[in-house]
Every structure is written in C-alpha cells, then in structure tokens.
C-alpha cells in the first residue's frame, strides 16, 4: 500500500494515510512517502495479543471503538474532501469499507484484498457490507476465484512486471556465513513453506 501511495504521489496526486493508533513501541514504516498526511483512528477489531506477540489473533469486533472508528473516518473523508478511499486487507477491512458506504461515506470505497477467510457462503449480515463497496480488487487469480465462488464481483489487477532476478543479476558471489531472514511468523499462511522450498532449491549452489 505505501509503495502504491508513492507511485500515486509521483504522478501528482495528493495522498492521505488513515491507519489505526499504535503504541510508543511501534512506528510507521520508513517507506511512507514523507509528504503524505497521516490520520490516526481507533481500531474496532478485537486484535488479541497478535500485535504485541503475547497471544493469538482474536476475531470479532468491539462495538464502541468500532462506532468511534466509523465516525472518525467519515469525518476525515468529509473534511479532506477525499475523492476515493482505498482499503487494503482481508474480510474485516472490506466489511469496514462497506459499512462506511452504507452509513453515508462521502466518497467511493475500493477494497484491495490480499485474501479471505470464508465458511463457504456470504452471510445475510455481511452481504450488505459487500454490496456497499464500490469496487473489489485483488492481484491474484486464486483470490479472485475465492470471491467469485461466493457470488461477488471482483476485478483482478496483476502486479507490475515480474523481474527475472536470476537472469538480471547472474550468480551472486558466495560469502560466509549464510543467513536466511524470514520476516513474518513462520507459518504456512505467511508462506513459510514457499520460503523453505526456495531455500532447498538454492542451498546446493551455496
């Protein structure tokens, strides 16, 4: 999302980042475009201890923080006269986008989805949120098919040109010691199996 903001900014657009409040032990990524305006809002999700690494991700919502969050985002969109509000994430982020539109958000809402966790159907409760979103977008055919199987309309916009780094960089010089950095929880959901497979493929050469 932040790289996308930078590209839009370089194309001459004015950018705002709306994100959840965070503690003093956290900070925004250094890749945030320096000229972007940042707005901090409350978080209506039940997060558990996932951010502090003290517990598992929780599910569900917290009613009063959620209502406060909805009001804050609507106020920002109106005060800044935003042309479009783009939401990045999964199901709960999309629900937020649809709920805001149903509650009178002053600009179109687009949900850019990285994936989804479904029970196989769209519930009667969540359908108004899905149908309230102006556009659903994803980058992969796999995720797009997940949503289409649920009867939702979604557009696939693939990522930009995929570079062939092996052909571009050739064989890099070998050095010692060798370290492998995995910058996520080591789980299948975060691609640990793909990382391990890539390591096994590359290891014999190094």
GROMACS .gro file of C-alpha atoms in nm:
model
  206
    1UNK     CA    1   0.000   0.000   0.000
    2UNK     CA    2   0.273   0.250   0.087
    3UNK     CA    3   0.459   0.183  -0.237
    4UNK     CA    4   0.131   0.239  -0.421
    5UNK     CA    5   0.095   0.568  -0.237
    6UNK     CA    6   0.440   0.671  -0.351
    7UNK     CA    7   0.361   0.592  -0.715
    8UNK     CA    8   0.039   0.793  -0.699
    9UNK     CA    9   0.218   1.079  -0.532
   10UNK     CA   10   0.485   1.081  -0.803
   11UNK     CA   11   0.201   1.100  -1.056
   12UNK     CA   12   0.083   1.423  -0.894
   13UNK     CA   13  -0.193   1.303  -0.661
   14UNK     CA   14  -0.248   1.417  -0.302
   15UNK     CA   15  -0.230   1.124  -0.061
   16UNK     CA   16  -0.362   1.064   0.290
   17UNK     CA   17  -0.292   0.759   0.507
   18UNK     CA   18  -0.560   0.656   0.757
   19UNK     CA   19  -0.433   0.394   0.999
   20UNK     CA   20  -0.501   0.267   1.349
   21UNK     CA   21  -0.348   0.424   1.656
   22UNK     CA   22  -0.039   0.249   1.783
   23UNK     CA   23   0.170   0.249   2.097
   24UNK     CA   24   0.504   0.416   2.162
   25UNK     CA   25   0.683   0.087   2.092
   26UNK     CA   26   0.571   0.096   1.727
   27UNK     CA   27   0.624   0.332   1.435
   28UNK     CA   28   0.519   0.380   1.075
   29UNK     CA   29   0.738   0.218   0.805
   30UNK     CA   30   1.023   0.428   0.669
   31UNK     CA   31   0.889   0.375   0.315
   32UNK     CA   32   0.594   0.602   0.394
   33UNK     CA   33   0.606   0.895   0.148
   34UNK     CA   34   0.727   1.192   0.355
   35UNK     CA   35   0.466   1.431   0.213
   36UNK     CA   36   0.170   1.205   0.294
   37UNK     CA   37  -0.076   1.329   0.554
   38UNK     CA   38  -0.129   1.071   0.830
   39UNK     CA   39  -0.455   1.034   1.025
   40UNK     CA   40  -0.476   0.803   1.328
   41UNK     CA   41  -0.811   0.645   1.418
   42UNK     CA   42  -0.940   0.392   1.669
   43UNK     CA   43  -0.947   0.019   1.590
   44UNK     CA   44  -1.284  -0.154   1.617
   45UNK     CA   45  -1.139  -0.504   1.576
   46UNK     CA   46  -1.068  -0.745   1.858
   47UNK     CA   47  -0.698  -0.796   1.796
   48UNK     CA   48  -0.597  -1.001   2.099
   49UNK     CA   49  -0.223  -1.005   2.161
   50UNK     CA   50  -0.120  -1.050   1.799
   51UNK     CA   51   0.048  -0.710   1.765
   52UNK     CA   52   0.249  -0.745   2.087
   53UNK     CA   53   0.325  -1.115   2.018
   54UNK     CA   54   0.164  -1.201   2.352
   55UNK     CA   55  -0.129  -1.405   2.218
   56UNK     CA   56  -0.318  -1.527   1.915
   57UNK     CA   57  -0.525  -1.320   1.674
   58UNK     CA   58  -0.878  -1.277   1.802
   59UNK     CA   59  -1.191  -1.245   1.591
   60UNK     CA   60  -1.492  -1.023   1.617
   61UNK     CA   61  -1.546  -0.655   1.683
   62UNK     CA   62  -1.560  -0.414   1.976
   63UNK     CA   63  -1.882  -0.217   1.938
   64UNK     CA   64  -1.798   0.121   2.089
   65UNK     CA   65  -1.446   0.152   1.939
   66UNK     CA   66  -1.596   0.046   1.604
   67UNK     CA   67  -1.862   0.318   1.613
   68UNK     CA   68  -1.595   0.570   1.705
   69UNK     CA   69  -1.374   0.450   1.420
   70UNK     CA   70  -1.658   0.481   1.168
   71UNK     CA   71  -1.730   0.839   1.279
   72UNK     CA   72  -1.362   0.933   1.264
   73UNK     CA   73  -1.310   0.801   0.910
   74UNK     CA   74  -1.628   0.966   0.781
   75UNK     CA   75  -1.518   1.295   0.937
   76UNK     CA   76  -1.173   1.273   0.774
   77UNK     CA   77  -1.317   1.191   0.431
   78UNK     CA   78  -1.554   1.485   0.452
   79UNK     CA   79  -1.303   1.736   0.594
   80UNK     CA   80  -1.028   1.645   0.346
   81UNK     CA   81  -1.275   1.616   0.054
   82UNK     CA   82  -1.130   1.281  -0.048
   83UNK     CA   83  -1.209   1.160  -0.400
   84UNK     CA   84  -1.175   0.790  -0.316
   85UNK     CA   85  -1.096   0.583  -0.008
   86UNK     CA   86  -0.891   0.269  -0.068
   87UNK     CA   87  -0.897  -0.010   0.191
   88UNK     CA   88  -0.617  -0.272   0.199
   89UNK     CA   89  -0.659  -0.602   0.380
   90UNK     CA   90  -0.888  -0.901   0.424
   91UNK     CA   91  -1.251  -0.962   0.515
   92UNK     CA   92  -1.283  -0.733   0.813
   93UNK     CA   93  -1.125  -0.443   0.625
   94UNK     CA   94  -1.378  -0.496   0.345
   95UNK     CA   95  -1.663  -0.501   0.598
   96UNK     CA   96  -1.539  -0.166   0.726
   97UNK     CA   97  -1.544  -0.023   0.372
   98UNK     CA   98  -1.897  -0.146   0.303
   99UNK     CA   99  -2.030  -0.033   0.641
  100UNK     CA  100  -1.891   0.315   0.586
  101UNK     CA  101  -2.061   0.341   0.247
  102UNK     CA  102  -2.391   0.221   0.391
  103UNK     CA  103  -2.358   0.483   0.664
  104UNK     CA  104  -2.307   0.770   0.420
  105UNK     CA  105  -1.934   0.789   0.346
  106UNK     CA  106  -1.890   1.092   0.121
  107UNK     CA  107  -1.665   0.925  -0.141
  108UNK     CA  108  -1.639   0.589  -0.322
  109UNK     CA  109  -1.478   0.299  -0.132
  110UNK     CA  110  -1.248   0.048  -0.302
  111UNK     CA  111  -1.132  -0.267  -0.120
  112UNK     CA  112  -0.798  -0.414  -0.230
  113UNK     CA  113  -0.799  -0.767  -0.092
  114UNK     CA  114  -0.498  -0.989  -0.025
  115UNK     CA  115  -0.711  -1.293   0.061
  116UNK     CA  116  -1.014  -1.400   0.258
  117UNK     CA  117  -1.131  -1.646   0.520
  118UNK     CA  118  -1.479  -1.776   0.445
  119UNK     CA  119  -1.712  -2.051   0.561
  120UNK     CA  120  -1.830  -2.107   0.204
  121UNK     CA  121  -2.114  -1.856   0.195
  122UNK     CA  122  -2.170  -1.484   0.239
  123UNK     CA  123  -2.389  -1.438   0.545
  124UNK     CA  124  -2.706  -1.232   0.544
  125UNK     CA  125  -2.536  -0.998   0.790
  126UNK     CA  126  -2.225  -0.935   0.579
  127UNK     CA  127  -2.384  -0.917   0.232
  128UNK     CA  128  -2.495  -0.550   0.270
  129UNK     CA  129  -2.133  -0.465   0.351
  130UNK     CA  130  -2.001  -0.648   0.044
  131UNK     CA  131  -2.259  -0.495  -0.189
  132UNK     CA  132  -2.197  -0.150  -0.043
  133UNK     CA  133  -1.836  -0.142  -0.165
  134UNK     CA  134  -1.789   0.039  -0.495
  135UNK     CA  135  -1.518  -0.199  -0.622
  136UNK     CA  136  -1.336  -0.513  -0.507
  137UNK     CA  137  -0.983  -0.561  -0.641
  138UNK     CA  138  -0.716  -0.827  -0.598
  139UNK     CA  139  -0.386  -0.915  -0.762
  140UNK     CA  140  -0.411  -1.293  -0.799
  141UNK     CA  141  -0.643  -1.529  -0.981
  142UNK     CA  142  -0.661  -1.756  -0.676
  143UNK     CA  143  -0.804  -1.486  -0.452
  144UNK     CA  144  -1.031  -1.357  -0.728
  145UNK     CA  145  -1.181  -1.704  -0.770
  146UNK     CA  146  -1.243  -1.727  -0.394
  147UNK     CA  147  -1.464  -1.422  -0.410
  148UNK     CA  148  -1.633  -1.516  -0.737
  149UNK     CA  149  -1.727  -1.853  -0.590
  150UNK     CA  150  -1.923  -1.655  -0.330
  151UNK     CA  151  -2.110  -1.466  -0.598
  152UNK     CA  152  -1.914  -1.143  -0.551
  153UNK     CA  153  -1.787  -0.928  -0.836
  154UNK     CA  154  -1.413  -0.864  -0.815
  155UNK     CA  155  -1.153  -0.731  -1.059
  156UNK     CA  156  -0.806  -0.877  -1.090
  157UNK     CA  157  -0.523  -0.629  -1.147
  158UNK     CA  158  -0.194  -0.823  -1.155
  159UNK     CA  159   0.118  -0.677  -1.004
  160UNK     CA  160   0.359  -0.500  -1.239
  161UNK     CA  161   0.627  -0.665  -1.449
  162UNK     CA  162   0.778  -0.960  -1.265
  163UNK     CA  163   1.156  -0.936  -1.283
  164UNK     CA  164   1.369  -1.243  -1.354
  165UNK     CA  165   1.632  -1.171  -1.091
  166UNK     CA  166   1.840  -1.477  -1.179
  167UNK     CA  167   1.882  -1.358  -1.538
  168UNK     CA  168   1.922  -0.997  -1.432
  169UNK     CA  169   2.177  -1.040  -1.153
  170UNK     CA  170   2.351  -1.359  -1.258
  171UNK     CA  171   2.516  -1.575  -0.995
  172UNK     CA  172   2.588  -1.361  -0.687
  173UNK     CA  173   2.920  -1.405  -0.511
  174UNK     CA  174   2.915  -1.655  -0.227
  175UNK     CA  175   3.008  -1.538   0.120
  176UNK     CA  176   3.011  -1.688   0.468
  177UNK     CA  177   2.827  -1.724   0.694
  178UNK     CA  178   2.492  -1.770   0.521
  179UNK     CA  179   2.178  -1.636   0.683
  180UNK     CA  180   1.814  -1.670   0.580
  181UNK     CA  181   1.579  -1.398   0.703
  182UNK     CA  182   1.206  -1.471   0.721
  183UNK     CA  183   1.025  -1.151   0.812
  184UNK     CA  184   0.692  -1.299   0.926
  185UNK     CA  185   0.557  -1.563   1.160
  186UNK     CA  186   0.687  -1.895   1.029
  187UNK     CA  187   0.351  -2.038   0.922
  188UNK     CA  188   0.205  -2.176   0.601
  189UNK     CA  189  -0.039  -1.884   0.591
  190UNK     CA  190   0.261  -1.649   0.573
  191UNK     CA  191   0.443  -1.851   0.307
  192UNK     CA  192   0.697  -2.032   0.523
  193UNK     CA  193   0.657  -2.346   0.310
  194UNK     CA  194   0.738  -2.149  -0.007
  195UNK     CA  195   1.043  -1.997   0.163
  196UNK     CA  196   1.162  -2.341   0.274
  197UNK     CA  197   1.116  -2.483  -0.077
  198UNK     CA  198   1.314  -2.193  -0.227
  199UNK     CA  199   1.589  -2.247   0.031
  200UNK     CA  200   1.617  -2.617  -0.058
  201UNK     CA  201   1.637  -2.528  -0.427
  202UNK     CA  202   1.908  -2.268  -0.379
  203UNK     CA  203   2.109  -2.433  -0.100
  204UNK     CA  204   2.310  -2.678  -0.317
  205UNK     CA  205   2.458  -2.387  -0.512
  206UNK     CA  206   2.583  -2.215  -0.200
   0.00000   0.00000   0.00000
